[in-house]
Every structure is written in C-alpha cells, then in structure tokens.
XYZ file of C-alpha atoms in Angstrom:
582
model
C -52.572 -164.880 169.554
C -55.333 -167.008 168.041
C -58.708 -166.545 168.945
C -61.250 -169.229 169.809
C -63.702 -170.326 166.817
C -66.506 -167.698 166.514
C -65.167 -164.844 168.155
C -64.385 -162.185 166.143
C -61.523 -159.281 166.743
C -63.751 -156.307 167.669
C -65.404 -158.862 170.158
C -62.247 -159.626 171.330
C -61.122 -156.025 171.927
C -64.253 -154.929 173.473
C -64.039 -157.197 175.956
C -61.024 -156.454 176.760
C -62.253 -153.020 178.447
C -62.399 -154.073 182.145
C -59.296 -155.461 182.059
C -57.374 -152.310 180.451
C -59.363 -150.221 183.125
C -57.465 -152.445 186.122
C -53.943 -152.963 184.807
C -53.299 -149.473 182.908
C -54.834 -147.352 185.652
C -52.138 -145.448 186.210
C -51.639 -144.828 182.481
C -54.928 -143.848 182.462
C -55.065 -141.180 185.357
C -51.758 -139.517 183.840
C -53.469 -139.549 180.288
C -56.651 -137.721 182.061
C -54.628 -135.234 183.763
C -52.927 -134.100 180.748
C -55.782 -133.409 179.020
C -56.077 -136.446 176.271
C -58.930 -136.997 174.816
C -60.623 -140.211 174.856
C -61.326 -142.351 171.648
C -65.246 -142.259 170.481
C -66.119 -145.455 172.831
C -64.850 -143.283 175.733
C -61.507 -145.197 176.526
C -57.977 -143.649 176.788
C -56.491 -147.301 176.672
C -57.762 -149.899 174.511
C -56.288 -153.179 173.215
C -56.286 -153.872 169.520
C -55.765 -157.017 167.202
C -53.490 -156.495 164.271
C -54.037 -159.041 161.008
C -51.038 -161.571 160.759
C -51.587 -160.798 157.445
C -51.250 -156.689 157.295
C -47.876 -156.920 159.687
C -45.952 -156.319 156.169
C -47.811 -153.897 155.739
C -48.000 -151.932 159.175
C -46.152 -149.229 160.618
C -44.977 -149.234 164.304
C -43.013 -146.146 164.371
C -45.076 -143.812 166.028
C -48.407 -143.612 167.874
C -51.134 -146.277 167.149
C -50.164 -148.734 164.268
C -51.257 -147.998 160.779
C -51.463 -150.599 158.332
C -51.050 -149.061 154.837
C -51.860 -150.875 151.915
C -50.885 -148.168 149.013
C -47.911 -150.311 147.466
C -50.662 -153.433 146.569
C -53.187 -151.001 145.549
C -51.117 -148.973 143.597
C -49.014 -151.695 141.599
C -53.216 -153.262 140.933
C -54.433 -149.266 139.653
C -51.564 -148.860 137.270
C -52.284 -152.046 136.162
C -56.038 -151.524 135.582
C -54.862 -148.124 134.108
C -52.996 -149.613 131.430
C -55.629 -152.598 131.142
C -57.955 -149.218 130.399
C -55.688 -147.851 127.943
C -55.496 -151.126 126.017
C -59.412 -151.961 125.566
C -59.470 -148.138 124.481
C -56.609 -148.430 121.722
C -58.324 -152.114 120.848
C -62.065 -150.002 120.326
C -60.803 -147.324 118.173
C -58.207 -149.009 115.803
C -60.927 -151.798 115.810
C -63.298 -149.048 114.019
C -60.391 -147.724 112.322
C -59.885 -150.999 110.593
C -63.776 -151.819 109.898
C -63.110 -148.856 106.595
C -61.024 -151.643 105.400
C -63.493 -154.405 106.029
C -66.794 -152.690 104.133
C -66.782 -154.126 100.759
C -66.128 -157.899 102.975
C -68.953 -157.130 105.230
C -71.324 -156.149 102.090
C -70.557 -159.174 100.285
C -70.712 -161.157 103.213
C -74.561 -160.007 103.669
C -75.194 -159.615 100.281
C -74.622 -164.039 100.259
C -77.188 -164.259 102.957
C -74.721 -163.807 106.613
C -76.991 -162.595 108.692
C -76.230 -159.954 111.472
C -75.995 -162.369 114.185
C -73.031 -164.547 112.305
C -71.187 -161.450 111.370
C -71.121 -160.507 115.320
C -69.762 -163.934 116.400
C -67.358 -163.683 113.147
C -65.543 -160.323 114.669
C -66.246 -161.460 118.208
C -64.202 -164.756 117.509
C -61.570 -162.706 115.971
C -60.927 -160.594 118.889
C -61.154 -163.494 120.939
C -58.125 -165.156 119.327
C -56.362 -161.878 119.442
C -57.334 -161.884 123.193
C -56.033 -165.260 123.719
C -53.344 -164.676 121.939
C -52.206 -161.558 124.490
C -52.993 -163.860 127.342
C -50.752 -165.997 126.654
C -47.899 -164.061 125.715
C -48.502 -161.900 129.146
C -48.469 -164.729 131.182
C -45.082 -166.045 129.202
C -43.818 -162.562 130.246
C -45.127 -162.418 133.801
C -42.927 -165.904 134.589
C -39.701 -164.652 132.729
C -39.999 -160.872 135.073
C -41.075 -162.707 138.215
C -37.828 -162.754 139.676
C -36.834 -159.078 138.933
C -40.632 -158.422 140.088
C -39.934 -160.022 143.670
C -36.860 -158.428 144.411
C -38.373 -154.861 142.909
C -41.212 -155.537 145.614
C -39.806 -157.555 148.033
C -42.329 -160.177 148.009
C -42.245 -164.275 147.748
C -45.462 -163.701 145.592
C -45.635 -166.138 142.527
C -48.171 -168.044 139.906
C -49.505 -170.537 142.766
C -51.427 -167.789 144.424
C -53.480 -167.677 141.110
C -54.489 -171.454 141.406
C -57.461 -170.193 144.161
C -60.477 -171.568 142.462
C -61.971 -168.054 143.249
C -59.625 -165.945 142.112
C -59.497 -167.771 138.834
C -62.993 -167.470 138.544
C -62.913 -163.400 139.181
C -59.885 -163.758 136.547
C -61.990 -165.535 134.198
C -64.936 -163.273 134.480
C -62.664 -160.214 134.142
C -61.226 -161.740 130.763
C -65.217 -162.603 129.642
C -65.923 -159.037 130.493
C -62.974 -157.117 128.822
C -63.410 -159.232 125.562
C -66.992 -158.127 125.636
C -66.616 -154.781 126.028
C -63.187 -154.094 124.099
C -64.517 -156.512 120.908
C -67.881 -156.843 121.372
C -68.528 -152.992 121.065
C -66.667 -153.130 117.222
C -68.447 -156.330 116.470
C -71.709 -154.756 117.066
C -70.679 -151.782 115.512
C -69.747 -153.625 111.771
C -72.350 -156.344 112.369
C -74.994 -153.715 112.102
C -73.780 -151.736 108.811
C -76.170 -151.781 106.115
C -75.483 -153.581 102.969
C -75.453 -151.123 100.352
C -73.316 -148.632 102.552
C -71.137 -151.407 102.922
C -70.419 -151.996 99.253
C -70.227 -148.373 98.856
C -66.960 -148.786 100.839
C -68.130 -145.376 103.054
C -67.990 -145.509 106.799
C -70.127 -142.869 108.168
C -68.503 -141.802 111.006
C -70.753 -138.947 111.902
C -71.725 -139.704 115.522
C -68.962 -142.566 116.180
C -66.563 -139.391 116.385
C -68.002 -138.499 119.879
C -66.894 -142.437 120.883
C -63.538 -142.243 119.518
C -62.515 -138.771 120.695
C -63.739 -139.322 124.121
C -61.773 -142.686 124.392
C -58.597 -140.621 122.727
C -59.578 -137.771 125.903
C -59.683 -141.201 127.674
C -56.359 -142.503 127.342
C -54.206 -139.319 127.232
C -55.840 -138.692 130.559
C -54.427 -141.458 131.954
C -51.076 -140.779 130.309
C -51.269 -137.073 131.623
C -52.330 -138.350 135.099
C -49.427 -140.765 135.345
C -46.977 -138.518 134.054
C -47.770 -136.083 136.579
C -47.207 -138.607 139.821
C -44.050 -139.778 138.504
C -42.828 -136.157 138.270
C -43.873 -135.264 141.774
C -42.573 -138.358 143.113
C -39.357 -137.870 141.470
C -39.599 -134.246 143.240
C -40.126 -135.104 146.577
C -37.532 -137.600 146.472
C -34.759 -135.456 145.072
C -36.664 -132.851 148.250
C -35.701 -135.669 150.567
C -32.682 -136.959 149.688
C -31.284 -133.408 149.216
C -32.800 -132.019 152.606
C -30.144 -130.515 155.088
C -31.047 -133.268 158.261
C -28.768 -131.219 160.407
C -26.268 -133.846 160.555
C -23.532 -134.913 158.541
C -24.498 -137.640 156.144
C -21.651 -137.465 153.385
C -18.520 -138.406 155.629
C -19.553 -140.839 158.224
C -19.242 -144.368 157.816
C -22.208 -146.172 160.278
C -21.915 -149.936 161.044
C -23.495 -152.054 164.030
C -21.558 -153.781 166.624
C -22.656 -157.190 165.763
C -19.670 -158.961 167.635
C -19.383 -161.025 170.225
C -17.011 -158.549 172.345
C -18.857 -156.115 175.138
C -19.699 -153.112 173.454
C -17.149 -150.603 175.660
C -14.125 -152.825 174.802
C -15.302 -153.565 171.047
C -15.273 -149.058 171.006
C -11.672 -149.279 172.682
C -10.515 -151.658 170.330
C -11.360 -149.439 167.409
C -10.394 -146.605 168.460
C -6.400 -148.061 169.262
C -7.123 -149.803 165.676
C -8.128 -146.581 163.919
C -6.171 -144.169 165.989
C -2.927 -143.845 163.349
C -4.904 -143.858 160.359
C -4.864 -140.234 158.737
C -8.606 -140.633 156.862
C -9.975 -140.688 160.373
C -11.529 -137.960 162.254
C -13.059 -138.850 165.126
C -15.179 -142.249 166.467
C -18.823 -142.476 168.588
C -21.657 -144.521 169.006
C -24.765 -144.705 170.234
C -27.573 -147.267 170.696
C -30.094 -145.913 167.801
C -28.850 -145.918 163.957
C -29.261 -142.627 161.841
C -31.427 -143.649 158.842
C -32.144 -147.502 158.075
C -28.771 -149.784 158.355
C -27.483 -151.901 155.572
C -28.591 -155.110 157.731
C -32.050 -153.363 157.255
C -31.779 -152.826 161.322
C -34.003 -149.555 163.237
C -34.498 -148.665 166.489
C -35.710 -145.953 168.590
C -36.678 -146.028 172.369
C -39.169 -143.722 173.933
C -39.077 -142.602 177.206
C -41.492 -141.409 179.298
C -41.568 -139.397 182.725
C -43.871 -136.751 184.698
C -42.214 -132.989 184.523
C -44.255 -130.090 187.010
C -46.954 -132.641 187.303
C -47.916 -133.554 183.467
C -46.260 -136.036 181.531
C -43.615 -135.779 178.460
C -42.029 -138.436 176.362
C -39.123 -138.315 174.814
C -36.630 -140.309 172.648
C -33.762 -141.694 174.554
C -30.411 -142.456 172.777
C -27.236 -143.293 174.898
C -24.054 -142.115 172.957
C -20.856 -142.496 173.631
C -18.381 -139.316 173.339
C -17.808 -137.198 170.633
C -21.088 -138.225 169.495
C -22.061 -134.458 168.742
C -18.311 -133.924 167.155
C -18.475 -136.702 164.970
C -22.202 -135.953 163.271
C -21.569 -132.351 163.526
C -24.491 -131.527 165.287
C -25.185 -127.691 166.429
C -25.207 -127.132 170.020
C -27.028 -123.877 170.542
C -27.261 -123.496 173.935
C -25.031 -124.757 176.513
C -22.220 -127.257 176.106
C -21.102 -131.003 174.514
C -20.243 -133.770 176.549
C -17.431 -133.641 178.338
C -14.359 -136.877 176.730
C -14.687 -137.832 180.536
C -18.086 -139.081 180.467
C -17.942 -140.312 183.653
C -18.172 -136.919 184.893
C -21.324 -136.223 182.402
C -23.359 -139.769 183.691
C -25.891 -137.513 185.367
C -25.931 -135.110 182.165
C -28.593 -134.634 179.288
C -28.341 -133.164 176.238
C -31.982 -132.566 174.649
C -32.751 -131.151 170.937
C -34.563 -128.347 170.397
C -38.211 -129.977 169.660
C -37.363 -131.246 173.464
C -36.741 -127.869 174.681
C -39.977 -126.607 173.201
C -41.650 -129.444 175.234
C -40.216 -128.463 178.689
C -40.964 -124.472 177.529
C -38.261 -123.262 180.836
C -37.261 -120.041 180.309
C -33.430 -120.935 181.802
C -33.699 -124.775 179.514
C -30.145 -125.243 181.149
C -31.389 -124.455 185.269
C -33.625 -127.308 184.686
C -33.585 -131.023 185.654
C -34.906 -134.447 184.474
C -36.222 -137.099 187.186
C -36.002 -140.192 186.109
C -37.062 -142.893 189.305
C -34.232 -141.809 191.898
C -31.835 -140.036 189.477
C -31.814 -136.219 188.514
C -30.071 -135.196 185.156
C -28.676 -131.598 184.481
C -29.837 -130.140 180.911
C -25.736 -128.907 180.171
C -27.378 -128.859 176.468
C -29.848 -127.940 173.721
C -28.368 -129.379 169.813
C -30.361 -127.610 166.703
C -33.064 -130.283 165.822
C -32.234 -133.228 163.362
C -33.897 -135.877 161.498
C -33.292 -139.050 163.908
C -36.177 -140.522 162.276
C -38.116 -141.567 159.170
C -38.193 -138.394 156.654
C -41.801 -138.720 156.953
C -42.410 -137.176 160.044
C -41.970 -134.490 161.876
C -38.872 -133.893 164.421
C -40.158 -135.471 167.708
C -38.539 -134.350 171.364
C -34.714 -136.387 172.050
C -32.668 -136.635 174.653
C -29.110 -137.954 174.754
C -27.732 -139.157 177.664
C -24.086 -140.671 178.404
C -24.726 -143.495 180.444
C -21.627 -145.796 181.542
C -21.945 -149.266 180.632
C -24.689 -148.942 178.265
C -25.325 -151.017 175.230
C -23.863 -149.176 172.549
C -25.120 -150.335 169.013
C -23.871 -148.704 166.392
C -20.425 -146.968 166.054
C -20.033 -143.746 163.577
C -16.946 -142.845 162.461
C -15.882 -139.528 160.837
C -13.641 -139.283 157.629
C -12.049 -137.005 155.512
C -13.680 -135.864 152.282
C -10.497 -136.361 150.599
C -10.706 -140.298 150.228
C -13.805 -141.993 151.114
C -13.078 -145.360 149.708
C -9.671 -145.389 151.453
C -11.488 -144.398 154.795
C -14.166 -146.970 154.445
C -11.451 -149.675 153.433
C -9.569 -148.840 156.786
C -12.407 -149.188 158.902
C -13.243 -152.537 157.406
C -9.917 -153.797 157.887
C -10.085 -152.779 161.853
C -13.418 -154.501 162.053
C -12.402 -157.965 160.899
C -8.834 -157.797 163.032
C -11.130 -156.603 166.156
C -13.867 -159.023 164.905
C -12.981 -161.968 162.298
C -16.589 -164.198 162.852
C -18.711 -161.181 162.774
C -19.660 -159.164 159.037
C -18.654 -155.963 158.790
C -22.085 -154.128 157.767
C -20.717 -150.422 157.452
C -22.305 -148.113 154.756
C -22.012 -144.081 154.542
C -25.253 -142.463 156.377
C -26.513 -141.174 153.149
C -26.650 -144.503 151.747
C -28.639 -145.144 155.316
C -31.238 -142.277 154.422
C -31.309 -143.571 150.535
C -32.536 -146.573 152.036
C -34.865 -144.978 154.077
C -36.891 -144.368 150.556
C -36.528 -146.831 148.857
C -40.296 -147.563 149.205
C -40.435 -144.302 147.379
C -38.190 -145.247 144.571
C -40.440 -148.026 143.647
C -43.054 -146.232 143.103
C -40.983 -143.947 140.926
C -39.975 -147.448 139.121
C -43.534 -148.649 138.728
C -45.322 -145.048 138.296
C -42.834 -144.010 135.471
C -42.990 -147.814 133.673
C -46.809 -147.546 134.216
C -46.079 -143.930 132.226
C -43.963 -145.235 129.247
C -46.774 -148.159 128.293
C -49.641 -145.561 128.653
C -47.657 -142.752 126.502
C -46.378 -145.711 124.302
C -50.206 -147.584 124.068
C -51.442 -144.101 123.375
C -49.221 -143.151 120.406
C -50.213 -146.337 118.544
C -54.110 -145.789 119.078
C -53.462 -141.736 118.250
C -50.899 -143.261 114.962
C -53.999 -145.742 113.969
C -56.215 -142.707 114.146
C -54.377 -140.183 112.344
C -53.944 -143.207 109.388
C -57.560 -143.582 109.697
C -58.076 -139.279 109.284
C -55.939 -138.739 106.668
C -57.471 -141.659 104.631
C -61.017 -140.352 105.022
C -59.615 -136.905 104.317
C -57.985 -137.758 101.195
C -59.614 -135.779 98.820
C -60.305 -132.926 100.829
C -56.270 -132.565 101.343
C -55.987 -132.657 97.866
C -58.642 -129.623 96.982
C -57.349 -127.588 99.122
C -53.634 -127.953 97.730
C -55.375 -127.422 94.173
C -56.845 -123.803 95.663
C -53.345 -123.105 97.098
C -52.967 -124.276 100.912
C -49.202 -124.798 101.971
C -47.938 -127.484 103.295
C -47.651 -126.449 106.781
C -51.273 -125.101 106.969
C -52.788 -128.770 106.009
C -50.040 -130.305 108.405
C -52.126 -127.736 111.055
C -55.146 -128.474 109.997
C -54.128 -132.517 110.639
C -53.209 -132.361 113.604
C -55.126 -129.408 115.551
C -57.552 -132.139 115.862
C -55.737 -134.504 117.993
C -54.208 -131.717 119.447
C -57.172 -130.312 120.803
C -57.676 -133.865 122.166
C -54.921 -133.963 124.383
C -55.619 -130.398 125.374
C -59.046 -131.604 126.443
C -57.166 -134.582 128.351
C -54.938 -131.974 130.005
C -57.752 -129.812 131.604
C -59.813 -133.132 133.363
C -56.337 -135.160 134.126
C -54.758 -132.145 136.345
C -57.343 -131.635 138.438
C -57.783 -135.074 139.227
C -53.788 -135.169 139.576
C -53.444 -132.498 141.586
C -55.624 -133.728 144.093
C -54.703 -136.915 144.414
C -51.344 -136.075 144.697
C -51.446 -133.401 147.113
C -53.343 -135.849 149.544
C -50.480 -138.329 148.870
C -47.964 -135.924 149.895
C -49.864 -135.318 153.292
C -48.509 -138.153 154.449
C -45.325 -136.023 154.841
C -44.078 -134.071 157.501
C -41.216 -131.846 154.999
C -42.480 -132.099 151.134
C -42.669 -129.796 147.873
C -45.181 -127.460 147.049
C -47.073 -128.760 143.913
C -46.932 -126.193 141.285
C -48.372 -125.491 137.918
C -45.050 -125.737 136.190
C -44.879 -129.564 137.282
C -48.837 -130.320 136.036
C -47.608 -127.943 132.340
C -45.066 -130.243 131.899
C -46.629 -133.346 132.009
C -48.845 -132.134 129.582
C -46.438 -130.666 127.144
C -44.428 -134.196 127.364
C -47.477 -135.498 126.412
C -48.421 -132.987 123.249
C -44.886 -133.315 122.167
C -45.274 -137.129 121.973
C -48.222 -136.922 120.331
C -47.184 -134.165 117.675
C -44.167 -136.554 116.995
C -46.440 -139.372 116.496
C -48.701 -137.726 113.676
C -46.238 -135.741 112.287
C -45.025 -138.242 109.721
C -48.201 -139.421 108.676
C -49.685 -135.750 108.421
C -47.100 -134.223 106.973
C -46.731 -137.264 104.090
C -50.209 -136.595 103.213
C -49.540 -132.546 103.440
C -46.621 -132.977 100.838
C -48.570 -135.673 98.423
C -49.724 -134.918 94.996
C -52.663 -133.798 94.683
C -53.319 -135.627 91.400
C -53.275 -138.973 93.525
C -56.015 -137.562 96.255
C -58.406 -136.880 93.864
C -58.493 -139.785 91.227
C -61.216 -141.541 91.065
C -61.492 -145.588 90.489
C-alpha cells in the first residue's frame, strides 16, 4: 500500500489497533487462552508495514518477518577493512621512505622552503598517488561489475553513485583518507630539523610506538578475517554434510510445471518410468525438500484447536511411497498404505509433532480438522523440511485425493546417476514437450539452500587474501626499512661471532612479536563476533581454539615468509660492507 502524504508507518500501525481488536478476535481469544504473551504495547495482534525497499532483504519463513541486512553491511565492513589496511601500509612505508628523502628535505630547507611548502610538497604527492588509485579502482570496479552482480544477485551499478549526496559523502571520505593516510607523513617530514636532515639520521625513537601499533593494526584485521572465513567454511561443510534424515544423494526432485492435472501428469510418469532399471520408486508431494532449481519454496502451516489449546503444524500432501522413496524412518506405527484411498482420513506426523500433542498412545489419537477426523497410523524420525537454519518444526503428512501435487521425487540407483537423471528427463519432455524440465538431485536443492553462505565464504576469504597480501608488503617495507637502520649493528655482532640463524632471530622476533600481539586482541574480538553470528543457527559447530590457532599461525607463517629473504640476506652479508663508512 501507499500511505497518504504525512503519515508515517508507526502512525499507520497504531491506528490500526481497533480494527485488529474487531476482525482477529477470535485469533485473539485462542492466543489468550494458550498463554501468549502480549507484545510491550499490550496487543497479541498487530499490523505492521514492511519497506518496499527491505523485501530483498526480509525473511517470511517463520514467525514475524525479519529484515536482515548482514550481506550489504558485510560486503561495506570488508571493504572499510581493507580501506583500513591500505591507509595503514600507505603511513608506515610513507615513514619508511622519508630515510631516503633526508638529505632532499635538508637541502630543501637549507635554500629557504619553509615548513609549510614542504607539507603541501608531500601532501600533493600523495594526492597524485591517491588519484592515481582512484582511478584505476574505478577502471576495475566497471570491468568486475558483471561477475559482482551475479556473485550478489543484484542490478546494482555506477548510476547509483551519480546521487549528488552520495558523491558528496564519497568526496568527503576521499578528502578525509588523503588527510589522514598522507597528511600524517607530510607532517611528520615537514617538521624534521635541518641539520638532522643533512645528517641523513631518522630518529625513530617514539615513531616506533606509531608504526608497531598500525603493524598490530593491520595483522588484526588479517587475523580477524582469517578466522570468519574458517568458521564459515566450517559450518558450511557442518551443513552440507549434516544427516537431514532423508535421502539427498539419489533422488532426482523436479516441479510439475505442465499443463496436465497433477494425478494424470504422476500416472503418466510412472507408465513412462516403469521399465527403466535406474528407477526405484516415484512420489510427490506439494512442498519441495530444500530450494528448487527454478529457485521455487513453499511450506503451508496449518492450524487447529487439540483438548482445548491450539497447535500448528506444517501440512504437506504426498502422494504414495512418499516415505519409501526419501527413506524416511517410521518409528512408530505404519506408512501409507499404495491404496491411498483407503488412507484419505490418515496422518502421518514427525516426531517434533508428536512432542506437540505429548499422548501417551500418539497412534489412539485423532486430528479434527472442521468436520473431518484423521487417525495418527504414524510417527517418521524428524527431518529437515526446512531452511538448515532452524530448528525442526511439528509436520504432518496427509494423503489427500485430488490434491495439488507439486513436486514429484523420484528414487535411483547409486550405480548410474547421470543415466537415471537422463531417463527421467526424457519421460518429462514425451509426457510434457512445452513445459522445462527443472529436475536437480536434492543435495544440489540443499547446496542451494546456502548459497547465501557461500558468498560470504567468497567475499570473507577475498577480503582475507588482500588484507594478508596488503599486510606482507607494509611488514616487507618495514623489515627493508629495519635492516637498513640496523646495518651496522648486524655487522658487529657477526665480527664478535653471532651465526647466521641467531641475527635471522633477532630480525624477525620483532615482527613476530607483532603479529603475536595482533593474535591476542583479534581472537577475542573474533570469537565473539562470530559466535553471535552463528546464533542465528538452529544446528552449528562449536568454535574452538584450534580454529582461532590457526588463523594465527597462517598468519605468522606468511609473515615469517615475507621477512625471511630480506633478514636472512642481511644475516649472511659481509660484514666488511655493514660497517664501512662514507
């Protein structure tokens, strides 16, 4: 709907009280009875407005809708992480570079530059190396837009960034980061003093608090990344993996997206299928196991009163053999009968549904649905029906003549899947030769049920090679910058007999210590974060130490592999060269 000018959506849905009150009294009476509690206004119905805008990103699967922005937000952090990482490597080889800019900056003042001009002289440089970047990220941005939109799904291009406001908090962010990230340097060599500056000495005592913290800094932020695309990888591999208690790896799903009733489009395939010797057994039901290849998902609740309180339930309609052909446990009582003419008044619940009704004889009971009674013959071991995300929720199947029947599964032999699915195909364009034949294993069905989850893994774990990649050329530019200011203290202590290996330790237990340092702030901060991600759900791993250690050794071994040459050049130099003197 769209509201009238002025009136806003929380006006809107509190007035909509009175009317809830009248229309959903009944709702409201049952809701009472059972014992649900109220929201803080004091209503047990309410209308609410959902944003045009957030319906991407809303979920209607169970309960109230949730809108859940984390994909946005997420591909905007990473992207402010390694923004981060590059004003930190910019800073330090920046400084790193001023030891080779003294002598220039001493002359320079020595002919009368004042401090002021030798701010705007570095300042200007960084700008055109800012400008510079700018331009060849944007140049990259338009050649990976399209394998951005179909990574994320989205239309999104270059004429959202034409929004006079946007360009102005774009411009102000670029104003900002050049200020910060080559202003700071600028200052910094602006401000030497003239004589130190012809001296060729840098006196970095105090400016080694700045750089080390902005090393801690951005191997932090490696660490931290490294960590969620580990655990994401995890819980994944957890999902994917994760006995559903049906069988996912030889059962081809497809709708029935024909023009043929649904009962004689079944018949059909089953006289089509019925010689073929890759063929088990045939079913269908209205609901689809996982998330179709046509992207398709349904579910139906239903809801009744039982002993005077009221239960809902999922209601699928299946056709027979449905319990055969996904090899679903029945623990108590019995499948459908092939007749299910004879089973129209039948139920079979799950488990979780069971639980619900808590009968002590589940198959004496009944369900009452407006004038009809259905006998519980059943009770199948729960499986995952739904989204891997949540919990098992009370099901009830019921073989109801003449229902719509959605999706057919069909059962195959292990021994040649392609075959199988080729054969099924074949019976589906003879049966139907207008209609596309949308089959696809059920495992491919649950892949696709996370494939929000793979890109994450995609952007997390690119977000994790530029940070580890960023950081080894700020932690290379260091160690160049060390071992040059270190010169002739390697070379004294080779004179007074060090080996080779204890100056290569003596190198690097410096940076080392650094990403140690980065280690013991980043996991905390990781293992928080992601242990409230993986609340959101219902079957996940356990985060472990082992998981956090190995983010951080990945990270000490790249960073031991990026000094190593460097330190271990200077270890194995002649001393003769350290020391001489111009």
């Amino acid at each position: 709907m769209q509201l009238s000018e002025g009136i806003r959506p929380k006006q809107f849905e509190k007035s909509t009280t009175n009317f809830t009150q009248l229309h959903y009294k009944n709702e409201i009476d049952n809701a009472k009875r059972d014992g649900i509690q109220p929201n803080a206004n004091g209503d047990y119905r309410q209308i609410k407005l959902l944003p045009l805008a957030d319906v991407r990103f809303a979920n209607f699967n169970q309960g109230a809708v949730t809108v859940n922005r984390t994909m946005p937000y997420l591909v905007l952090g990473i992207a402010f992480l390694i923004l981060c990482i590059a004003c930190v490597n910019f800073i330090n080889m920046s400084i790193a570079k001023s030891a080779q800019r003294l002598r220039e900056i001493g002359m320079r003042k020595t002919l009368g530059a004042n401090q002021k001009q030798l701010f705007f002289q570095f300042w200007g440089e960084s700008m055109l190396v800012f400008l510079v970047s700018i331009s060849m990220g944007i140049l990259m941005a338009m050649l990976l837009l399209d394998p951005f939109q179909t990574l994320f799904r989205t239309q999104a291009s270059f004429a959202i960034l034409l929004n006079p406001s946007l360009l102005l908090v774009l411009g102000l962010g670029v104003l900002l980061i050049t200020l910060i990230a080559g202003g700071y340097p600028a200052l910094l060599m602006s401000r030497l003093g003239t004589l130190q500056s012809l001296k060729g000495k840098l006196d970095s005592s105090g400016k080694d608090y700045l750089r080390n913290s902005l090393m801690v800094l951005q191997f932090g932020i490696a660490i931290l990344l490294i960590s969620g695309t580990l655990v994401l990888w995890n819980q994944v591999e957890f999902m994917r993996t994760k006995d559903l208690g049906f069988n996912k790896d030889q059962v081809i799903a497809f709708p029935l997206n024909g023009k043929r009733n649904d009962q004689q489009a079944m018949q059909l395939i089953r006289d089509a299928l019925q010689d073929k010797p890759n063929i088990v057994s045939i079913t269908a039901s209205n609901n689809i196991l996982g998330l179709g290849k046509n992207g398709s998902r349904s579910t139906s609740i239903l809801g009744f009163d039982y002993k005077g309180r009221g239960v809902d339930t999922h209601m699928v309609v299946v056709d027979t053999d449905y319990i055969e052909t996904l090899d679903l446990e029945v623990i108590q009582g019995r499948s459908f009968r092939n007749n299910l003419a004879s089973d129209s008044l039948s139920v079979i619940i799950n488990d979780a549904m069971a639980k619900l009704l808590n009968e002590d004889d589940i198959l004496a009971s009944k369900i009452k649905l407006d004038e009809a009674s259905y006998d519980i013959v059943g009770v199948v071991k729960d499986f995952n029906f739904q989204e891997l995300d949540q919990n098992i929720a009370p099901m009830s199947l019921f073989a109801l003549p003449n229902w719509n029947l959605s999706n057919v599964y069909v059962k195959v032999t292990p021994q040649n899947l392609e075959q199988a699915y080729d054969d099924v195909k074949t019976a589906w364009e003879t049966i139907e030769p207008n209609a596309e034949f949308e089959g696809s294993f059920l495992n491919e069905n649950i892949d696709r049920t996370l494939r929000n989850e793979r890109t994450m893994i995609t952007m997390i774990g690119s977000g994790s090679i530029l940070a580890i990649i960023l950081s080894c050329i700020g932690l290379f530019a260091m160690s160049l910058l060390i071992v040059a200011q270190r010169r002739k203290e390697i070379g004294v202590r080779k004179i007074v007999g060090a080996s080779v290996s204890a100056i290569t330790i003596l190198l690097t237990r410096d940076f080392l210590k650094l990403v140690i340092i980065a280690f013991v702030i980043a996991t905390p901060i990781a293992w928080y974060t992601l242990s409230k991600w993986l609340q959101n759900y219902a079957y996940r791993i356990d985060l472990n130490i082992w998981i956090f250690l190995a983010a951080g050794g990945i990270a000490m071994f790249i960073a031991m592999v990026t000094i190593a040459s460097k330190t271990i050049k200077a270890a194995i130099s002649n001393p003769v060269e350290s020391l001489r003197t111009e």
